[in-house]
Short mmCIF file of C-alpha atoms and ligand atoms in Angstrom, two decimals:
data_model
loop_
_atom_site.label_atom_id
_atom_site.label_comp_id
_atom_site.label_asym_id
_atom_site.label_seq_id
_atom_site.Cartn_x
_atom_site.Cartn_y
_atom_site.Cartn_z
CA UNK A 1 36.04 -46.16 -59.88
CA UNK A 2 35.49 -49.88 -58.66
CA UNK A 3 34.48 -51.39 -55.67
CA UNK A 4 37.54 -52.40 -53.29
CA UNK A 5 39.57 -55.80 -53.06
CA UNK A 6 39.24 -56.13 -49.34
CA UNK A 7 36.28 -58.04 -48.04
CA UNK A 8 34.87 -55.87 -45.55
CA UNK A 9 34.10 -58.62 -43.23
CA UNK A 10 37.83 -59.46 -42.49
CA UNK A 11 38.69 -55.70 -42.62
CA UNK A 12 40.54 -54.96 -39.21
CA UNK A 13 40.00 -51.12 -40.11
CA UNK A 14 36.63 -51.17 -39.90
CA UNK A 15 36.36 -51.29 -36.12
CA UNK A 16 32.90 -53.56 -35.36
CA UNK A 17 31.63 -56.51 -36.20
CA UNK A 18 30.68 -56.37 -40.81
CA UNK A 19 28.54 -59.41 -41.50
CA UNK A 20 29.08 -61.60 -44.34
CA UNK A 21 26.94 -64.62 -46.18
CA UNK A 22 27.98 -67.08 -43.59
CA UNK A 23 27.88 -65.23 -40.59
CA UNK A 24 24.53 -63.08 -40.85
CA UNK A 25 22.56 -66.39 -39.74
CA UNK A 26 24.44 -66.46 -36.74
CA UNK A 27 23.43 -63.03 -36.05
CA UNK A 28 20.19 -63.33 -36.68
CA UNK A 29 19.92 -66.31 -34.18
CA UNK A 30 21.48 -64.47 -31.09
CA UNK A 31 18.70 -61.74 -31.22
CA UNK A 32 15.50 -62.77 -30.02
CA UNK A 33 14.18 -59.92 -31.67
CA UNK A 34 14.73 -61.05 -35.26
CA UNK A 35 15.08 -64.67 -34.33
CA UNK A 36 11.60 -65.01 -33.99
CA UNK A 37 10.60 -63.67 -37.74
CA UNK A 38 12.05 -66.85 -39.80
CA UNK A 39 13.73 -70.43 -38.12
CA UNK A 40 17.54 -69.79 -38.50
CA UNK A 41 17.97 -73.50 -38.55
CA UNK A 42 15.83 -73.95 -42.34
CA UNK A 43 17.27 -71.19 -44.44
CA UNK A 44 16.64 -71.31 -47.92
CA UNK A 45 18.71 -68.21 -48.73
CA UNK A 46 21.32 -66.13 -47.30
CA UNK A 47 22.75 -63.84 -50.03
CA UNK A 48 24.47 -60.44 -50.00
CA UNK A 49 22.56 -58.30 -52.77
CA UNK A 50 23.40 -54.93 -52.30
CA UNK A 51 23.56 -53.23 -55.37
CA UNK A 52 23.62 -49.62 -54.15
CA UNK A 53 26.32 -47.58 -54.10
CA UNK A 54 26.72 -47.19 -50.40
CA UNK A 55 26.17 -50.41 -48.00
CA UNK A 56 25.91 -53.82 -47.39
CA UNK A 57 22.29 -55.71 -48.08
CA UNK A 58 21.75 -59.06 -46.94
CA UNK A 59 18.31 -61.45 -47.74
CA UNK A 60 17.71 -64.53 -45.26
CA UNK A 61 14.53 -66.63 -46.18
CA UNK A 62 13.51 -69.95 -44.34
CA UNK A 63 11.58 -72.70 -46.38
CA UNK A 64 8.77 -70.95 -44.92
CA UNK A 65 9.12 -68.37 -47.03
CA UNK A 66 9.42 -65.97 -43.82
CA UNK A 67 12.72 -63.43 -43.59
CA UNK A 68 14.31 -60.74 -42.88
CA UNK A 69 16.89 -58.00 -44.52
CA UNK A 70 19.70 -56.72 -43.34
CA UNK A 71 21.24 -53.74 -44.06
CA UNK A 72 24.80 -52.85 -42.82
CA UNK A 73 26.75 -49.29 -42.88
CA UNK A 74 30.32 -49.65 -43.74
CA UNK A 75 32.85 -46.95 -42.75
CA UNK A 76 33.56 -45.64 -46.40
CA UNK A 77 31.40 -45.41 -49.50
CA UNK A 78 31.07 -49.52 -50.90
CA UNK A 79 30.79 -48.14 -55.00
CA UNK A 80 34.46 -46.21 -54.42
CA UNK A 81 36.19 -47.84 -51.05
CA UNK A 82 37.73 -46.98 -48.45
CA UNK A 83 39.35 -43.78 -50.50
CA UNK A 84 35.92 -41.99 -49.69
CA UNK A 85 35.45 -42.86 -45.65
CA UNK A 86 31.96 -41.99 -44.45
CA UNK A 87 30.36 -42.43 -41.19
CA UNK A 88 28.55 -45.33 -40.56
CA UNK A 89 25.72 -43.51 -38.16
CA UNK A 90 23.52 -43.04 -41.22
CA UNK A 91 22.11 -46.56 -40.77
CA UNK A 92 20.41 -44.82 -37.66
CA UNK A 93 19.24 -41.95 -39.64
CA UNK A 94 17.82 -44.08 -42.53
CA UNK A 95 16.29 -46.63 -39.54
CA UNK A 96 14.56 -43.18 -38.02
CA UNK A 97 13.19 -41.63 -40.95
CA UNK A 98 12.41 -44.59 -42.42
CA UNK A 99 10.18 -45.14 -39.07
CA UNK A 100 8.71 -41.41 -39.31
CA UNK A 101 7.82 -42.00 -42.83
CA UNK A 102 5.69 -45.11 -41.67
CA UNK A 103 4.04 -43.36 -38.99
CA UNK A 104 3.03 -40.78 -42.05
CA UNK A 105 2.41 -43.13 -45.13
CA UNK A 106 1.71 -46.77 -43.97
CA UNK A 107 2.35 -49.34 -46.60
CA UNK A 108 4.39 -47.33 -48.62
CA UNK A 109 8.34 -47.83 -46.95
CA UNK A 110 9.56 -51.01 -45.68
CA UNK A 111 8.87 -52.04 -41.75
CA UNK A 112 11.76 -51.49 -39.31
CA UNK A 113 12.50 -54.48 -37.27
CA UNK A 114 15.48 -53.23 -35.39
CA UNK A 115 18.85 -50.99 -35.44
CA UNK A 116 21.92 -52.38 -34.01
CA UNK A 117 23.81 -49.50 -33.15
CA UNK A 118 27.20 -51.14 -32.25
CA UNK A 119 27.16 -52.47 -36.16
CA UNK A 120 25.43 -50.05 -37.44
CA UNK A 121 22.83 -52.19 -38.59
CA UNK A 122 18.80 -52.23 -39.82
CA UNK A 123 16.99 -55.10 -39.47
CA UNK A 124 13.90 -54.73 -42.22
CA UNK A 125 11.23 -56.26 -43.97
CA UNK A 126 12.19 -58.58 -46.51
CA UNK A 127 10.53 -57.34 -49.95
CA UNK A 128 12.13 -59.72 -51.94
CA UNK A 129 8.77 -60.90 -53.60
CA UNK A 130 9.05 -57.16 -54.85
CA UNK A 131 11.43 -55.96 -57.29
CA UNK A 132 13.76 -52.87 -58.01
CA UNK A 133 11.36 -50.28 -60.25
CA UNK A 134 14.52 -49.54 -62.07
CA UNK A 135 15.09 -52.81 -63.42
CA UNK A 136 11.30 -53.70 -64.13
CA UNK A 137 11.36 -50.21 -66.46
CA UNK A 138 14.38 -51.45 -68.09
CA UNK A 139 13.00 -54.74 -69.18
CA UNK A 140 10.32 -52.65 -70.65
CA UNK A 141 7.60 -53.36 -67.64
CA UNK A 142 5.08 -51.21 -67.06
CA UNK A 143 3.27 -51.15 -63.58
CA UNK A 144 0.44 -49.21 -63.57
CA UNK A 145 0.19 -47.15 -60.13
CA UNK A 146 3.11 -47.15 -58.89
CA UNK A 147 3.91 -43.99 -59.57
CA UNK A 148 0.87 -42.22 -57.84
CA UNK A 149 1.79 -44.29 -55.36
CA UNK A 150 4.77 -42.71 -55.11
CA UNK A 151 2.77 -39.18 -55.46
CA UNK A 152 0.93 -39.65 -52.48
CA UNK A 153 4.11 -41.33 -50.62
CA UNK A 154 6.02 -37.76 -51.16
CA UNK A 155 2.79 -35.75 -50.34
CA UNK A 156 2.18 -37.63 -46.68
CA UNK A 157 5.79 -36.71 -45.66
CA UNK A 158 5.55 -33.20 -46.90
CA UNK A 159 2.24 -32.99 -45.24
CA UNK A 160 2.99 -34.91 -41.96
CA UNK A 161 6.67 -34.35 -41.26
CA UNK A 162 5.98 -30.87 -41.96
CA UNK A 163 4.74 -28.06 -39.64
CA UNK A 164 1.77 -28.33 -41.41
CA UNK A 165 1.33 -31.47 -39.91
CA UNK A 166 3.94 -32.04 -36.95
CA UNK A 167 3.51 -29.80 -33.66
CA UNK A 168 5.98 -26.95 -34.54
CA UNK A 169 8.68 -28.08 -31.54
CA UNK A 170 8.53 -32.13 -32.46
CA UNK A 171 9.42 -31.36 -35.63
CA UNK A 172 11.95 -28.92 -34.93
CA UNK A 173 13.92 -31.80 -33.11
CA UNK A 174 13.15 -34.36 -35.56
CA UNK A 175 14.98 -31.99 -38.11
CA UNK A 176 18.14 -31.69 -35.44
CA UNK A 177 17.98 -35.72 -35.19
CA UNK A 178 17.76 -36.67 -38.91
CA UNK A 179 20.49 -33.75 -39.66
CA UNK A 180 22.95 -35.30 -41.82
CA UNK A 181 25.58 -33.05 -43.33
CA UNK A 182 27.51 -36.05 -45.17
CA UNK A 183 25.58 -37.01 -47.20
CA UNK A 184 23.68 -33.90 -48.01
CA UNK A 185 27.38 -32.50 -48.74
CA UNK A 186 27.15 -35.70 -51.60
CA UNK A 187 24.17 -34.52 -52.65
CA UNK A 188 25.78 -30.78 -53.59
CA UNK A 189 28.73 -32.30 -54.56
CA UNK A 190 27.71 -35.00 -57.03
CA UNK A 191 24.34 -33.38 -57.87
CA UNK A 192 24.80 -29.81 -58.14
CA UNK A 193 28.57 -28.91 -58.32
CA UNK A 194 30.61 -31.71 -60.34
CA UNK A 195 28.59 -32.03 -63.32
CA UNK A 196 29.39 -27.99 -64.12
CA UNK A 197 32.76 -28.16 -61.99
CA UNK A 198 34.61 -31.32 -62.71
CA UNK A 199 36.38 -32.57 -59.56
CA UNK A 200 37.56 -35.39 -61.22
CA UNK A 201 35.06 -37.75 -61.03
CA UNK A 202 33.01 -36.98 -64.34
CA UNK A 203 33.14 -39.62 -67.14
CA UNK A 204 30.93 -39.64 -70.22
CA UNK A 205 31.80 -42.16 -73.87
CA UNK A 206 34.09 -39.66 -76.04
CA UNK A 207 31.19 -38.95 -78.51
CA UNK A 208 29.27 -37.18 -75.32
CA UNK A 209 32.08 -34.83 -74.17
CA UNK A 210 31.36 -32.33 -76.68
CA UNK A 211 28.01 -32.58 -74.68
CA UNK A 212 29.34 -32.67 -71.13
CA UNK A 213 31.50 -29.43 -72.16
CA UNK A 214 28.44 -27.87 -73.77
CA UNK A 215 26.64 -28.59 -70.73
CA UNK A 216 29.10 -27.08 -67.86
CA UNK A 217 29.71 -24.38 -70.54
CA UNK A 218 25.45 -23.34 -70.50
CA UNK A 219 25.64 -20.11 -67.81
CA UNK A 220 22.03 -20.08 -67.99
CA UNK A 221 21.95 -23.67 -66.73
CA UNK A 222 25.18 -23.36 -64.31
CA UNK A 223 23.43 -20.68 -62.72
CA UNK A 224 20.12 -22.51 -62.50
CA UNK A 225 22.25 -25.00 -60.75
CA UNK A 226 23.65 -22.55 -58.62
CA UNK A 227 19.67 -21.54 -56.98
CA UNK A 228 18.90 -25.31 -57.56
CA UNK A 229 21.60 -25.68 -54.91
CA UNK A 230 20.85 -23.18 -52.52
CA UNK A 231 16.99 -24.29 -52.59
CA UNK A 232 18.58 -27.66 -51.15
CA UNK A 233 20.75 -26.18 -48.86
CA UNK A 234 18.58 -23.54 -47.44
CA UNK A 235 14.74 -24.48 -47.79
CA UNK A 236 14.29 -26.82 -44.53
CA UNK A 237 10.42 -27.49 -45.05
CA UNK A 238 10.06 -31.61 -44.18
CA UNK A 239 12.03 -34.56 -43.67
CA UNK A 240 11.97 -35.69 -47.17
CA UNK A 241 13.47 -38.84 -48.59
CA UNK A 242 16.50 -37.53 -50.81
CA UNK A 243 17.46 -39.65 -52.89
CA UNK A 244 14.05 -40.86 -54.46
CA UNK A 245 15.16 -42.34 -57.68
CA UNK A 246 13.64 -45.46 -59.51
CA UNK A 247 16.01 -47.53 -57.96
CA UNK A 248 15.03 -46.45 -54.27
CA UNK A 249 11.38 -47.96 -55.18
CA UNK A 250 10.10 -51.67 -54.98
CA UNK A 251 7.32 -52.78 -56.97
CA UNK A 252 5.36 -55.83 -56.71
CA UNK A 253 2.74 -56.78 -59.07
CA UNK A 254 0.37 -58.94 -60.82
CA UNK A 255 3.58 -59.18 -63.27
CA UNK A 256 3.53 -56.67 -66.92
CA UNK A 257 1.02 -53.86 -66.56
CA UNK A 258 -0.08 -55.24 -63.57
CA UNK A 259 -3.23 -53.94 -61.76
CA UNK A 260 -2.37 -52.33 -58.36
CA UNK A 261 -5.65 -52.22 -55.80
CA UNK A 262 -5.79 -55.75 -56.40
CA UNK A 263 -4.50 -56.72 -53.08
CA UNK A 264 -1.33 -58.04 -54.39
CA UNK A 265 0.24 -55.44 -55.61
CA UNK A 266 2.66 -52.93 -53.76
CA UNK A 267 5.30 -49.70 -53.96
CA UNK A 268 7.45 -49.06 -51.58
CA UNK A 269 10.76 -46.15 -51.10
CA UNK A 270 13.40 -47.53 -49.68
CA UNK A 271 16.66 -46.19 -48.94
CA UNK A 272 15.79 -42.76 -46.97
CA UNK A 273 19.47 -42.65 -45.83
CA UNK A 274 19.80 -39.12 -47.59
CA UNK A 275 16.97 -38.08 -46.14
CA UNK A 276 17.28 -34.68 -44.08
CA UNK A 277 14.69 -31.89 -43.93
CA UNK A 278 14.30 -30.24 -46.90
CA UNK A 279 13.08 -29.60 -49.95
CA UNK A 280 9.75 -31.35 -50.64
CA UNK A 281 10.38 -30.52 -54.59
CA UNK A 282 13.45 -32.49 -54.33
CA UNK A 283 11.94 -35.60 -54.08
CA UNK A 284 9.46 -34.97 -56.80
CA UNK A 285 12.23 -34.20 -59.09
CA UNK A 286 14.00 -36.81 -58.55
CA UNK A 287 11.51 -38.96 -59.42
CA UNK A 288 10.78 -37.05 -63.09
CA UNK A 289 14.28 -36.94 -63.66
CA UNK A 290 14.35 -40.89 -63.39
CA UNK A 291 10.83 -41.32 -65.25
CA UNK A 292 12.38 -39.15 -68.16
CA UNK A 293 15.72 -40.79 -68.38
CA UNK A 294 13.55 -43.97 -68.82
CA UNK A 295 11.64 -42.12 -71.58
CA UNK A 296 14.83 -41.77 -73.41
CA UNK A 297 16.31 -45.91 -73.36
CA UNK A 298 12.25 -46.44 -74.39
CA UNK A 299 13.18 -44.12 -77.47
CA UNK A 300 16.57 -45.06 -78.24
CA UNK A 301 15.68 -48.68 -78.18
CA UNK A 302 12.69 -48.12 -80.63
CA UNK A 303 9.84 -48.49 -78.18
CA UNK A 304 7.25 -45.92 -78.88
CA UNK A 305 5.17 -47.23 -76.46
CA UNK A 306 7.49 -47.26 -73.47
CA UNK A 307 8.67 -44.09 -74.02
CA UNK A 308 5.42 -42.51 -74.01
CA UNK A 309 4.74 -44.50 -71.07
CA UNK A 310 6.96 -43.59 -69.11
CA UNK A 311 6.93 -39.79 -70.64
CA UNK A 312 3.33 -40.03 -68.56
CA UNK A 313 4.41 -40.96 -64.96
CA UNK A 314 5.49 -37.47 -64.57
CA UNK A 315 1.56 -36.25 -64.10
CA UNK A 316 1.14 -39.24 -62.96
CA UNK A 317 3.13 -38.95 -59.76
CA UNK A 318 2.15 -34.97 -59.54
CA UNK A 319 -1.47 -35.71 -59.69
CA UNK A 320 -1.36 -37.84 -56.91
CA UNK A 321 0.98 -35.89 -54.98
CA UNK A 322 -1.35 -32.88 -55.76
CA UNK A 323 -4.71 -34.94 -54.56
CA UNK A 324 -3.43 -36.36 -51.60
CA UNK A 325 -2.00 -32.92 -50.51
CA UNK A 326 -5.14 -31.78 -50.73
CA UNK A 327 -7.02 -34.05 -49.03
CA UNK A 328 -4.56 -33.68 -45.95
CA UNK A 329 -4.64 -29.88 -46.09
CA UNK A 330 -7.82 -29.70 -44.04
CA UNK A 331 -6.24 -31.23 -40.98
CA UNK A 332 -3.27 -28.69 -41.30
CA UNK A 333 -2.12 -27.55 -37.42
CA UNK A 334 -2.17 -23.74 -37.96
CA UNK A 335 -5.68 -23.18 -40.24
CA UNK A 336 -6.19 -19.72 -38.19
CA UNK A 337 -3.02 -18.22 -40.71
CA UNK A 338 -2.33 -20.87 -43.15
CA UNK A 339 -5.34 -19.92 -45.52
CA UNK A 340 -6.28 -22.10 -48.49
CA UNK A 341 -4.51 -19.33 -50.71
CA UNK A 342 -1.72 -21.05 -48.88
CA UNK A 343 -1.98 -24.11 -50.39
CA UNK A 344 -2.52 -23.11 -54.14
CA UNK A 345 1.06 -21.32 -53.02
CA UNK A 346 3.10 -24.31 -52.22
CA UNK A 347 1.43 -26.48 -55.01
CA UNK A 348 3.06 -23.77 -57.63
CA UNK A 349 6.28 -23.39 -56.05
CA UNK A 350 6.82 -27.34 -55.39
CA UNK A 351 5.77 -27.39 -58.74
CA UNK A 352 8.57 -25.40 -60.37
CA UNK A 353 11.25 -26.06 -58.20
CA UNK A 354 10.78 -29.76 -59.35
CA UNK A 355 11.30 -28.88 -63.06
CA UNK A 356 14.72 -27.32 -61.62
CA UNK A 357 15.45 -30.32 -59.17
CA UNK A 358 14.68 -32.97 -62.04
CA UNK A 359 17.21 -31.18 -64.52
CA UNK A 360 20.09 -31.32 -61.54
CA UNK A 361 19.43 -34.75 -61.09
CA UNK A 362 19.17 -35.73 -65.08
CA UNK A 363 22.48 -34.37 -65.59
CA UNK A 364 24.35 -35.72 -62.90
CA UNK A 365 23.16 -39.09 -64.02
CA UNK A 366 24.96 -38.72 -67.25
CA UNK A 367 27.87 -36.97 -66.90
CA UNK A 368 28.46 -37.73 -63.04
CA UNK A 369 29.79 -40.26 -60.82
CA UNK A 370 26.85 -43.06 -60.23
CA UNK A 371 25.11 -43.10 -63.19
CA UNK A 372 21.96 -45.46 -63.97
CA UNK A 373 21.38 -48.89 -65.84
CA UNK A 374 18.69 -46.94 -68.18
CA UNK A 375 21.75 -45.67 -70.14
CA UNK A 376 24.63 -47.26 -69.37
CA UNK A 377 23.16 -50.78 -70.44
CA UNK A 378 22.76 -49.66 -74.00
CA UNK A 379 24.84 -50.46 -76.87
CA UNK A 380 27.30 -47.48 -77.39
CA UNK A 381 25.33 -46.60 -80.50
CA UNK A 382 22.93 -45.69 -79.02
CA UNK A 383 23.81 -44.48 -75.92
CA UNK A 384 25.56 -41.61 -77.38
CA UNK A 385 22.00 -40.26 -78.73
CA UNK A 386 20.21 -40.88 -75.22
CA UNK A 387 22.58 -39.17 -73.04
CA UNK A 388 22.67 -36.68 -75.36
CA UNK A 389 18.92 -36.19 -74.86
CA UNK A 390 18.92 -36.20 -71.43
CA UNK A 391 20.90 -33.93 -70.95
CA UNK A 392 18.74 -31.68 -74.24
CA UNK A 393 16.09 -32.06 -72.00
CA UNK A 394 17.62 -30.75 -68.78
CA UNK A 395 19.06 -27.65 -70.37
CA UNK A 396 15.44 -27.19 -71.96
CA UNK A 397 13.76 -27.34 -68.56
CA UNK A 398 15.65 -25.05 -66.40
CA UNK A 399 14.16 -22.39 -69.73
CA UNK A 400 11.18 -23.40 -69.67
CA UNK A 401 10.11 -23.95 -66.28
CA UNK A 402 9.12 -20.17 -65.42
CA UNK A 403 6.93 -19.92 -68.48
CA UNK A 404 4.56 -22.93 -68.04
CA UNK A 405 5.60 -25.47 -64.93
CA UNK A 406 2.60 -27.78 -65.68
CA UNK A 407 3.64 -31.19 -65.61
CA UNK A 408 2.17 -31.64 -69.45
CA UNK A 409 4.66 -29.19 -70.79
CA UNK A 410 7.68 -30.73 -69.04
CA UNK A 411 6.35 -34.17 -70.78
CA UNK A 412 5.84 -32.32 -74.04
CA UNK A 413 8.84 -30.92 -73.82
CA UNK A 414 10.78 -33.83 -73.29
CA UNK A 415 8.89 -35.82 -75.77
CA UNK A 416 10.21 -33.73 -78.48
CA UNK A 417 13.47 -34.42 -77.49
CA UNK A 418 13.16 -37.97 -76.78
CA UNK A 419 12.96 -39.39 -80.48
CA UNK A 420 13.46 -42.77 -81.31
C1 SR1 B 501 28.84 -42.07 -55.29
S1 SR1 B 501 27.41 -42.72 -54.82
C2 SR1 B 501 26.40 -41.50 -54.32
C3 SR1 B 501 25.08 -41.55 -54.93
O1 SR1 B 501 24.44 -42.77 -54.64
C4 SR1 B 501 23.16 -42.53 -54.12
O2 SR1 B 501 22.20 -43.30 -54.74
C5 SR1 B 501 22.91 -41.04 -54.31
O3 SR1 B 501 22.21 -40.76 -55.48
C6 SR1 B 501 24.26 -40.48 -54.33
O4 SR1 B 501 24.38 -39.25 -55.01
MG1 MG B 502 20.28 -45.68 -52.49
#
């Protein structure tokens, strides 16, 4: 599918004002609000970047070096048009969580300036001296911390936009408020339905659709898919993040294998627009899934060393979830019920359901729509073998994962399938 002809910013459909390159200056000017954060009058930059599949992103720097990002809803999905229509309101629900999560794990989102509600509009921290995790992993960078970063980013919002953390009725209405059927109905769809059910919207190179076939044909792993889904749709337990792939994270540092602590470095989730409350292993997987599909462009290019680099953010990321969980659990609301037994119960549950989570979202990234750069920026030849491995590896997990959930045995496990 490809992105539509019409510029949205002349699109009389639409209904409000859509910026565009020339007229997001103006914008910025008339609100005193954002005027204030960078001198409209000595721009350096104004540039649409939006890469993601859903919105429009736009950077404006001074000479100063000060700015400001812009993010703007659009009444239909950007990657497919206006074919799939969606409701632009989710700007408000990605400016609100995105808010909660700051409240809960300073430093680790982007800062909300504003949200324009008659354009559907976010008005954020600029981060462009950071970069898109995604792409640093794909030129073979390796940032060390960043992933426990990312650990202790999911464990804060389980903790504090939980009832372990949130008075029982606040959070209650923060779950009615960040409610967001759309896109969590994308999430079952694209995630857990298509890549076993093909709607249409599947594609894989010809060499994988013996493995796409084998892969919808695997009961063991539709039905996996099946409690996989229901775990999303059913288990309500914070207002997590939801779509916390690589490419929702933005690292700064000191450059290759830089040293985070070092007061320059930073990692930050963006992009909480799928966030709802829900599953707190959801997030977790979603960020193995993307570590191991890393893994396996590391192998099929050759690199030993990326591979098992990236093989290792997956206790990476648990650790520090695990640690900073526990460090929280002592302030929990409810202490006079919620025993420490309690918390050795969650930790083994989050655990597993992220070995089922991660396989969902490694094979939807292969043989579903919106796939990732990891794979589909390699040469044919040997792209074949690495989507074949992913999706090895996610039809491995949903076995194993009863047996031994330990982070080390997912790694293990997927290191024997991720061979150069
Ligand atoms: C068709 S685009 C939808 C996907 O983009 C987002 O990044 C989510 O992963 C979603 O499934
Ligand atoms: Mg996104």
């Amino acid at each position: 599918m490809s992105a539509p002809a019409t510029d949205p910013a002349t699109d009389p459909t639409i209904g409000y004002e859509v910026l565009s390159a020339e007229s997001a200056p103006t914008y910025v000017a008339s609100r005193p609000d954002l005027a204030e954060l960078l001198d409209t009058d000595r721009l350096a930059r104004v540039e649409e970047v939006g890469d993601g599949n859903l919105n429009l992103v736009f950077i404006l720097t001074d000479v100063d070096g000060r700015g400001v990002v812009l993010k703007q809803a659009l009444t239909y999905m950007r990657l497919v048009g206006p074919d799939w229509p969606m409701r632009p309101d989710r700007a408000r629900l990605e400016a609100e969580i995105t808010r909660v999560h700051s409240n809960v794990a300073p430093g680790l989102v982007p800062a909300i300036y504003s949200y324009d509600p008659d354009r559907y509009l976010i008005a954020m921290e600029d981060l462009s001296d950071h970069r898109v995790w995604r792409g640093l992993l794909n030129e073979g960078q390796r940032h060390d911390g960043v992933a426990e970063a990312m650990g202790r980013y999911v464990a804060s919002v389980a903790f504090g936009t939980s009832p372990l953390g949130m008075d029982p009725e606040e959070q209650k209405a923060l779950a009615a408020s960040t409610s967001n059927g759309e896109l969590c109905r994308i999430t079952e769809d694209l995630v857990f339905t298509e890549p076993y059910v093909d709607a249409g919207r599947n594609q894989v190179l010809l060499e994988n659709e013996v493995d796409a076939a084998e892969l919808a044909a695997d009961t063991e792993m539709v039905e996996a898919m099946g409690l996989a889904k229901w775990k999303f749709m059913t288990e309500g337990e914070a207002i997590i993040h939801g779509d916390l792939h690589t490419g929702s994270v933005m690292v700064r540092g000191t450059g290759p294998d830089g040293a985070p602590g070092d007061g320059s470095s930073s990692a930050r989730a963006i992009d909480s627009e799928f966030g709802f409350c829900g599953p707190v292993a959801f997030d977790i997987g979603a960020l193995w899934a993307n570590y191991l599909i890393a893994a396996n462009r590391g192998a099929a290019l050759g690199d030993g060393v990326q591979r098992d680099w990236c093989l290792d953010l997956v206790p990476r990321t648990w650790s520090a979830f695990e640690a900073e969980f526990r460090r929280r659990w002592p302030e929990r609301l409810d202490p006079r019920v919620w025993h420490d037994d309690l918390a050795e119960q969650l930790l083994r549950h989050w655990q597993q359901d992220a070995w089922l989570f991660a396989a969902a979202k490694m094979a939807r990234r292969i043989v579903g729509l919106a796939k990732t750069a990891d794979i589909e920026t390699l040469d044919p030849e040997i792209r074949v073998g690495a989507a074949r491995s992913v999706l090895r590896t996610a039809r491995t997990a949903v076995r194993e994962r009863v047996s031994d959930p330990s982070p080390h045995n997912l790694v293990a496990l997927a290191g024997s399938i991720a061979t150069p």
